[in-house]
Amino acid sequence: MEDKAAPEARLATMRRMALIYSRQAKLNESLELYQKTMDECKANLGDDHWLMERVLDKMSDLHLQSNRHPDSAREYQKTLDLLQRRLNKDNLKSLSILCKFADVHLEQHRYQEALNLYMADLRSY
């Protein structure tokens, strides 16, 4: 069995670096590093690892901050698609992330998309 400590520590460090970028208002750099962290986490630690959930949570926060930037739309959609595929209805954190994405749609006046996500969230309870 491969030691997961080394990849986990490396990916946790990458997540912290992405957090620094976001706090410096370097949203694109932060999103890129979060995406890379998520891709490597999926490949090395699995789709259900705790780190994947944390990265998704931070990415949703960044998308909410940057929802007025058109270049973030593609990355936002990729993140939302991934979240919907791995949504764990028994995990409140997953559901709160889904609500954040609904909030992004609401802020963008995309009301039907927001309603759809809020309804998906309600069906989970």
CSV table of N, CA and C in Angstrom, one decimal:
chain,number,residue,atom,x,y,z
A,1,MET,N,0.8,-1.2,0.0
A,1,MET,CA,0.0,0.0,0.0
A,1,MET,C,0.9,1.2,0.0
A,2,GLU,N,0.6,2.2,-0.9
A,2,GLU,CA,1.3,3.4,-1.0
A,2,GLU,C,1.1,4.3,0.2
A,3,ASP,N,2.1,5.0,0.6
A,3,ASP,CA,2.0,6.0,1.7
A,3,ASP,C,1.3,7.2,1.2
A,4,LYS,N,0.1,7.5,1.8
A,4,LYS,CA,-0.6,8.7,1.3
A,4,LYS,C,-0.2,9.9,2.0
A,5,ALA,N,0.6,9.9,3.0
A,5,ALA,CA,1.0,11.0,3.8
A,5,ALA,C,1.7,12.1,2.9
A,6,ALA,N,2.7,11.6,2.1
A,6,ALA,CA,3.4,12.6,1.3
A,6,ALA,C,2.5,13.3,0.3
A,7,PRO,N,1.7,12.6,-0.5
A,7,PRO,CA,0.8,13.4,-1.4
A,7,PRO,C,-0.1,14.3,-0.7
A,8,GLU,N,-0.7,13.8,0.4
A,8,GLU,CA,-1.6,14.6,1.2
A,8,GLU,C,-1.0,15.9,1.7
A,9,ALA,N,0.3,15.8,2.2
A,9,ALA,CA,1.0,16.9,2.8
A,9,ALA,C,1.3,17.9,1.6
A,10,ARG,N,1.7,17.4,0.5
A,10,ARG,CA,2.0,18.3,-0.7
A,10,ARG,C,0.7,19.0,-1.1
A,11,LEU,N,-0.4,18.3,-1.2
A,11,LEU,CA,-1.6,18.9,-1.7
A,11,LEU,C,-2.2,19.9,-0.7
A,12,ALA,N,-2.0,19.6,0.6
A,12,ALA,CA,-2.5,20.5,1.6
A,12,ALA,C,-1.7,21.8,1.5
A,13,THR,N,-0.4,21.7,1.2
A,13,THR,CA,0.5,22.9,1.0
A,13,THR,C,0.0,23.7,-0.2
A,14,MET,N,-0.3,23.0,-1.3
A,14,MET,CA,-0.8,23.7,-2.5
A,14,MET,C,-2.1,24.4,-2.1
A,15,ARG,N,-3.0,23.8,-1.3
A,15,ARG,CA,-4.2,24.4,-0.9
A,15,ARG,C,-4.0,25.7,-0.2
A,16,ARG,N,-3.0,25.6,0.7
A,16,ARG,CA,-2.7,26.8,1.5
A,16,ARG,C,-2.1,28.0,0.6
A,17,MET,N,-1.3,27.6,-0.4
A,17,MET,CA,-0.8,28.6,-1.3
A,17,MET,C,-1.9,29.2,-2.1
A,18,ALA,N,-2.9,28.4,-2.5
A,18,ALA,CA,-4.1,29.0,-3.2
A,18,ALA,C,-4.8,29.9,-2.4
A,19,LEU,N,-4.9,29.6,-1.1
A,19,LEU,CA,-5.6,30.5,-0.1
A,19,LEU,C,-4.9,31.9,-0.1
A,20,ILE,N,-3.5,31.8,0.0
A,20,ILE,CA,-2.8,33.1,0.0
A,20,ILE,C,-3.1,33.9,-1.3
A,21,TYR,N,-3.1,33.2,-2.4
A,21,TYR,CA,-3.4,34.0,-3.7
A,21,TYR,C,-4.8,34.6,-3.6
A,22,SER,N,-5.7,33.9,-3.0
A,22,SER,CA,-7.1,34.5,-2.9
A,22,SER,C,-7.1,35.6,-2.0
A,23,ARG,N,-6.4,35.6,-0.9
A,23,ARG,CA,-6.3,36.7,0.0
A,23,ARG,C,-5.6,37.9,-0.5
A,24,GLN,N,-4.7,37.7,-1.5
A,24,GLN,CA,-4.1,38.8,-2.2
A,24,GLN,C,-4.9,39.3,-3.4
A,25,ALA,N,-6.1,38.8,-3.5
A,25,ALA,CA,-7.0,39.1,-4.6
A,25,ALA,C,-6.5,38.7,-6.0
A,26,LYS,N,-5.7,37.6,-6.0
A,26,LYS,CA,-5.2,37.0,-7.3
A,26,LYS,C,-6.1,35.8,-7.5
A,27,LEU,N,-7.4,36.1,-7.9
A,27,LEU,CA,-8.4,35.1,-8.0
A,27,LEU,C,-8.1,34.1,-9.1
A,28,ASN,N,-7.6,34.5,-10.2
A,28,ASN,CA,-7.3,33.5,-11.3
A,28,ASN,C,-6.2,32.6,-10.9
A,29,GLU,N,-5.1,33.1,-10.3
A,29,GLU,CA,-4.1,32.2,-9.8
A,29,GLU,C,-4.5,31.3,-8.8
A,30,SER,N,-5.4,31.8,-7.9
A,30,SER,CA,-5.9,30.9,-6.8
A,30,SER,C,-6.8,29.8,-7.4
A,31,LEU,N,-7.7,30.2,-8.3
A,31,LEU,CA,-8.5,29.1,-8.9
A,31,LEU,C,-7.7,28.1,-9.7
A,32,GLU,N,-6.7,28.6,-10.4
A,32,GLU,CA,-5.9,27.6,-11.1
A,32,GLU,C,-5.2,26.6,-10.2
A,33,LEU,N,-4.6,27.1,-9.1
A,33,LEU,CA,-3.9,26.3,-8.2
A,33,LEU,C,-4.9,25.3,-7.4
A,34,TYR,N,-6.1,25.8,-7.1
A,34,TYR,CA,-7.1,25.0,-6.5
A,34,TYR,C,-7.5,23.9,-7.5
A,35,GLN,N,-7.7,24.2,-8.8
A,35,GLN,CA,-8.0,23.2,-9.8
A,35,GLN,C,-6.9,22.1,-9.9
A,36,LYS,N,-5.7,22.6,-9.9
A,36,LYS,CA,-4.6,21.6,-10.0
A,36,LYS,C,-4.5,20.7,-8.7
A,37,THR,N,-4.8,21.3,-7.6
A,37,THR,CA,-4.8,20.6,-6.3
A,37,THR,C,-5.9,19.5,-6.4
A,38,MET,N,-7.1,20.0,-6.9
A,38,MET,CA,-8.2,19.1,-7.0
A,38,MET,C,-8.0,17.9,-7.9
A,39,ASP,N,-7.4,18.2,-9.1
A,39,ASP,CA,-7.0,17.2,-10.1
A,39,ASP,C,-6.1,16.2,-9.5
A,40,GLU,N,-5.0,16.7,-8.8
A,40,GLU,CA,-4.0,15.8,-8.2
A,40,GLU,C,-4.6,15.0,-7.0
A,41,CYS,N,-5.5,15.6,-6.3
A,41,CYS,CA,-6.1,14.9,-5.2
A,41,CYS,C,-6.9,13.8,-5.7
A,42,LYS,N,-7.7,14.0,-6.7
A,42,LYS,CA,-8.5,13.0,-7.3
A,42,LYS,C,-7.7,11.8,-7.8
A,43,ALA,N,-6.6,12.1,-8.4
A,43,ALA,CA,-5.7,11.1,-9.0
A,43,ALA,C,-4.9,10.3,-7.9
A,44,ASN,N,-4.5,11.0,-6.8
A,44,ASN,CA,-3.6,10.4,-5.8
A,44,ASN,C,-4.3,9.9,-4.6
A,45,LEU,N,-5.4,10.6,-4.2
A,45,LEU,CA,-6.0,10.3,-2.9
A,45,LEU,C,-7.5,9.9,-3.0
A,46,GLY,N,-8.1,10.1,-4.2
A,46,GLY,CA,-9.4,9.7,-4.4
A,46,GLY,C,-10.4,10.9,-4.3
A,47,ASP,N,-11.5,10.6,-5.0
A,47,ASP,CA,-12.6,11.7,-5.1
A,47,ASP,C,-13.3,12.0,-3.8
A,48,ASP,N,-13.2,11.1,-2.8
A,48,ASP,CA,-13.9,11.3,-1.5
A,48,ASP,C,-13.0,11.8,-0.4
A,49,HIS,N,-11.8,12.1,-0.7
A,49,HIS,CA,-10.8,12.6,0.3
A,49,HIS,C,-11.3,13.9,0.9
A,50,TRP,N,-11.0,14.1,2.2
A,50,TRP,CA,-11.4,15.4,2.8
A,50,TRP,C,-10.8,16.6,2.1
A,51,LEU,N,-9.7,16.5,1.6
A,51,LEU,CA,-9.0,17.7,0.9
A,51,LEU,C,-9.9,18.1,-0.3
A,52,MET,N,-10.4,17.2,-1.0
A,52,MET,CA,-11.3,17.5,-2.2
A,52,MET,C,-12.4,18.4,-1.8
A,53,GLU,N,-13.1,18.0,-0.7
A,53,GLU,CA,-14.2,18.8,-0.2
A,53,GLU,C,-13.8,20.2,0.2
A,54,ARG,N,-12.7,20.3,0.8
A,54,ARG,CA,-12.2,21.6,1.3
A,54,ARG,C,-11.8,22.5,0.1
A,55,VAL,N,-11.2,21.9,-0.9
A,55,VAL,CA,-10.9,22.7,-2.2
A,55,VAL,C,-12.2,23.1,-2.9
A,56,LEU,N,-13.1,22.2,-3.0
A,56,LEU,CA,-14.4,22.6,-3.6
A,56,LEU,C,-15.1,23.8,-2.9
A,57,ASP,N,-15.0,23.7,-1.5
A,57,ASP,CA,-15.6,24.8,-0.7
A,57,ASP,C,-14.9,26.1,-1.0
A,58,LYS,N,-13.6,26.1,-1.0
A,58,LYS,CA,-12.9,27.4,-1.3
A,58,LYS,C,-13.1,27.9,-2.7
A,59,MET,N,-13.2,26.9,-3.7
A,59,MET,CA,-13.4,27.3,-5.1
A,59,MET,C,-14.8,28.0,-5.2
A,60,SER,N,-15.8,27.4,-4.5
A,60,SER,CA,-17.1,28.1,-4.6
A,60,SER,C,-17.1,29.5,-4.0
A,61,ASP,N,-16.3,29.7,-2.9
A,61,ASP,CA,-16.2,31.0,-2.4
A,61,ASP,C,-15.6,32.0,-3.4
A,62,LEU,N,-14.5,31.5,-4.0
A,62,LEU,CA,-13.8,32.3,-5.0
A,62,LEU,C,-14.8,32.7,-6.2
A,63,HIS,N,-15.5,31.7,-6.6
A,63,HIS,CA,-16.5,31.9,-7.7
A,63,HIS,C,-17.5,33.0,-7.3
A,64,LEU,N,-17.9,32.9,-6.1
A,64,LEU,CA,-18.9,33.9,-5.6
A,64,LEU,C,-18.2,35.3,-5.6
A,65,GLN,N,-16.9,35.4,-5.2
A,65,GLN,CA,-16.2,36.7,-5.2
A,65,GLN,C,-16.0,37.2,-6.7
A,66,SER,N,-15.8,36.3,-7.6
A,66,SER,CA,-15.4,36.7,-8.9
A,66,SER,C,-16.5,36.5,-9.9
A,67,ASN,N,-17.7,36.4,-9.5
A,67,ASN,CA,-18.8,36.1,-10.4
A,67,ASN,C,-19.1,37.2,-11.5
A,68,ARG,N,-18.4,38.3,-11.4
A,68,ARG,CA,-18.6,39.3,-12.4
A,68,ARG,C,-17.5,39.2,-13.5
A,69,HIS,N,-16.6,38.3,-13.3
A,69,HIS,CA,-15.5,38.1,-14.3
A,69,HIS,C,-15.9,37.0,-15.3
A,70,PRO,N,-16.1,37.3,-16.6
A,70,PRO,CA,-16.6,36.3,-17.5
A,70,PRO,C,-15.6,35.1,-17.7
A,71,ASP,N,-14.3,35.3,-17.5
A,71,ASP,CA,-13.4,34.2,-17.7
A,71,ASP,C,-13.5,33.2,-16.6
A,72,SER,N,-14.2,33.5,-15.5
A,72,SER,CA,-14.4,32.5,-14.5
A,72,SER,C,-15.6,31.6,-14.7
A,73,ALA,N,-16.4,31.9,-15.7
A,73,ALA,CA,-17.6,31.1,-16.0
A,73,ALA,C,-17.3,29.6,-16.3
A,74,ARG,N,-16.3,29.4,-17.1
A,74,ARG,CA,-16.0,28.0,-17.5
A,74,ARG,C,-15.5,27.2,-16.3
A,75,GLU,N,-14.6,27.8,-15.6
A,75,GLU,CA,-14.1,27.1,-14.4
A,75,GLU,C,-15.2,26.9,-13.4
A,76,TYR,N,-16.0,27.9,-13.2
A,76,TYR,CA,-17.2,27.7,-12.3
A,76,TYR,C,-18.0,26.6,-12.7
A,77,GLN,N,-18.3,26.4,-14.0
A,77,GLN,CA,-19.2,25.4,-14.5
A,77,GLN,C,-18.6,24.0,-14.2
A,78,LYS,N,-17.3,23.9,-14.5
A,78,LYS,CA,-16.6,22.6,-14.2
A,78,LYS,C,-16.6,22.3,-12.8
A,79,THR,N,-16.5,23.2,-11.9
A,79,THR,CA,-16.5,23.0,-10.5
A,79,THR,C,-17.9,22.6,-10.0
A,80,LEU,N,-18.9,23.3,-10.5
A,80,LEU,CA,-20.3,22.9,-10.2
A,80,LEU,C,-20.6,21.5,-10.7
A,81,ASP,N,-20.2,21.2,-11.9
A,81,ASP,CA,-20.5,19.8,-12.4
A,81,ASP,C,-19.9,18.8,-11.6
A,82,LEU,N,-18.6,19.0,-11.1
A,82,LEU,CA,-17.9,18.0,-10.3
A,82,LEU,C,-18.7,17.9,-8.9
A,83,LEU,N,-19.1,19.0,-8.4
A,83,LEU,CA,-19.8,19.0,-7.1
A,83,LEU,C,-21.1,18.2,-7.2
A,84,GLN,N,-21.8,18.4,-8.3
A,84,GLN,CA,-23.1,17.7,-8.5
A,84,GLN,C,-22.9,16.2,-8.7
A,85,ARG,N,-21.8,15.8,-9.3
A,85,ARG,CA,-21.5,14.4,-9.4
A,85,ARG,C,-21.2,13.7,-8.1
A,86,ARG,N,-20.5,14.5,-7.2
A,86,ARG,CA,-20.0,13.8,-6.0
A,86,ARG,C,-20.8,14.3,-4.8
A,87,LEU,N,-21.9,14.9,-5.0
A,87,LEU,CA,-22.7,15.4,-3.9
A,87,LEU,C,-23.1,14.3,-2.9
A,88,ASN,N,-22.8,14.5,-1.7
A,88,ASN,CA,-23.1,13.5,-0.6
A,88,ASN,C,-24.2,14.1,0.2
A,89,LYS,N,-25.4,13.5,-0.1
A,89,LYS,CA,-26.6,14.0,0.6
A,89,LYS,C,-26.6,13.8,2.1
A,90,ASP,N,-25.7,13.0,2.6
A,90,ASP,CA,-25.6,12.8,4.0
A,90,ASP,C,-24.6,13.7,4.7
A,91,ASN,N,-23.9,14.6,3.9
A,91,ASN,CA,-22.9,15.4,4.4
A,91,ASN,C,-23.3,16.9,4.2
A,92,LEU,N,-23.5,17.5,5.4
A,92,LEU,CA,-24.0,18.9,5.4
A,92,LEU,C,-23.0,19.9,4.7
A,93,LYS,N,-21.7,19.6,4.8
A,93,LYS,CA,-20.8,20.4,4.1
A,93,LYS,C,-21.0,20.4,2.6
A,94,SER,N,-21.2,19.3,2.0
A,94,SER,CA,-21.5,19.2,0.6
A,94,SER,C,-22.7,20.0,0.2
A,95,LEU,N,-23.7,19.9,1.1
A,95,LEU,CA,-25.0,20.7,0.8
A,95,LEU,C,-24.7,22.2,0.9
A,96,SER,N,-23.9,22.6,1.9
A,96,SER,CA,-23.6,24.0,2.0
A,96,SER,C,-22.9,24.6,0.8
A,97,ILE,N,-22.0,23.7,0.3
A,97,ILE,CA,-21.3,24.1,-0.9
A,97,ILE,C,-22.2,24.3,-2.1
A,98,LEU,N,-23.2,23.4,-2.2
A,98,LEU,CA,-24.2,23.5,-3.3
A,98,LEU,C,-25.0,24.8,-3.1
A,99,CYS,N,-25.3,25.2,-1.9
A,99,CYS,CA,-26.0,26.5,-1.6
A,99,CYS,C,-25.2,27.7,-2.0
A,100,LYS,N,-23.9,27.6,-1.8
A,100,LYS,CA,-23.0,28.7,-2.3
A,100,LYS,C,-23.0,28.9,-3.8
A,101,PHE,N,-23.1,27.8,-4.5
A,101,PHE,CA,-23.2,27.9,-5.9
A,101,PHE,C,-24.5,28.4,-6.3
A,102,ALA,N,-25.6,28.1,-5.6
A,102,ALA,CA,-26.9,28.7,-5.9
A,102,ALA,C,-26.8,30.2,-5.6
A,103,ASP,N,-26.1,30.6,-4.6
A,103,ASP,CA,-25.9,32.0,-4.3
A,103,ASP,C,-25.3,32.7,-5.4
A,104,VAL,N,-24.3,32.1,-6.1
A,104,VAL,CA,-23.6,32.7,-7.2
A,104,VAL,C,-24.6,33.0,-8.3
A,105,HIS,N,-25.5,32.0,-8.6
A,105,HIS,CA,-26.5,32.2,-9.7
A,105,HIS,C,-27.5,33.3,-9.3
A,106,LEU,N,-27.8,33.4,-8.0
A,106,LEU,CA,-28.7,34.4,-7.5
A,106,LEU,C,-28.1,35.8,-7.7
A,107,GLU,N,-26.8,35.9,-7.3
A,107,GLU,CA,-26.1,37.2,-7.5
A,107,GLU,C,-26.0,37.6,-9.0
A,108,GLN,N,-26.0,36.7,-9.9
A,108,GLN,CA,-25.9,36.9,-11.3
A,108,GLN,C,-27.3,37.1,-11.9
A,109,HIS,N,-28.3,37.1,-11.1
A,109,HIS,CA,-29.7,37.2,-11.6
A,109,HIS,C,-30.1,36.0,-12.5
A,110,ARG,N,-29.5,34.9,-12.3
A,110,ARG,CA,-29.8,33.7,-13.0
A,110,ARG,C,-30.7,32.9,-12.1
A,111,TYR,N,-32.0,33.3,-12.1
A,111,TYR,CA,-32.9,32.9,-11.0
A,111,TYR,C,-33.3,31.4,-11.2
A,112,GLN,N,-33.5,31.0,-12.4
A,112,GLN,CA,-33.9,29.6,-12.6
A,112,GLN,C,-32.8,28.6,-12.2
A,113,GLU,N,-31.6,28.9,-12.5
A,113,GLU,CA,-30.4,28.1,-12.1
A,113,GLU,C,-30.3,28.1,-10.6
A,114,ALA,N,-30.5,29.2,-10.0
A,114,ALA,CA,-30.5,29.3,-8.5
A,114,ALA,C,-31.6,28.5,-7.9
A,115,LEU,N,-32.8,28.6,-8.4
A,115,LEU,CA,-33.9,27.8,-7.9
A,115,LEU,C,-33.6,26.3,-8.0
A,116,ASN,N,-33.1,25.9,-9.2
A,116,ASN,CA,-32.8,24.5,-9.4
A,116,ASN,C,-31.8,23.9,-8.3
A,117,LEU,N,-30.8,24.7,-8.0
A,117,LEU,CA,-29.8,24.3,-7.0
A,117,LEU,C,-30.4,24.3,-5.6
A,118,TYR,N,-31.1,25.3,-5.3
A,118,TYR,CA,-31.8,25.4,-4.0
A,118,TYR,C,-32.8,24.2,-3.8
A,119,MET,N,-33.5,23.9,-4.9
A,119,MET,CA,-34.4,22.7,-4.8
A,119,MET,C,-33.6,21.4,-4.7
A,120,ALA,N,-32.5,21.3,-5.3
A,120,ALA,CA,-31.7,20.1,-5.1
A,120,ALA,C,-31.2,20.0,-3.7
A,121,ASP,N,-30.9,21.1,-3.1
A,121,ASP,CA,-30.5,21.1,-1.7
A,121,ASP,C,-31.6,20.7,-0.8
A,122,LEU,N,-32.8,21.3,-1.0
A,122,LEU,CA,-34.0,20.9,-0.2
A,122,LEU,C,-34.3,19.5,-0.3
A,123,ARG,N,-34.2,18.9,-1.5
A,123,ARG,CA,-34.6,17.5,-1.7
A,123,ARG,C,-33.6,16.6,-0.9
A,124,SER,N,-32.5,17.1,-0.5
A,124,SER,CA,-31.5,16.3,0.3
A,124,SER,C,-31.9,16.2,1.7
A,125,TYR,N,-32.8,17.0,2.2
A,125,TYR,CA,-33.1,16.9,3.7
A,125,TYR,C,-34.2,16.0,4.0
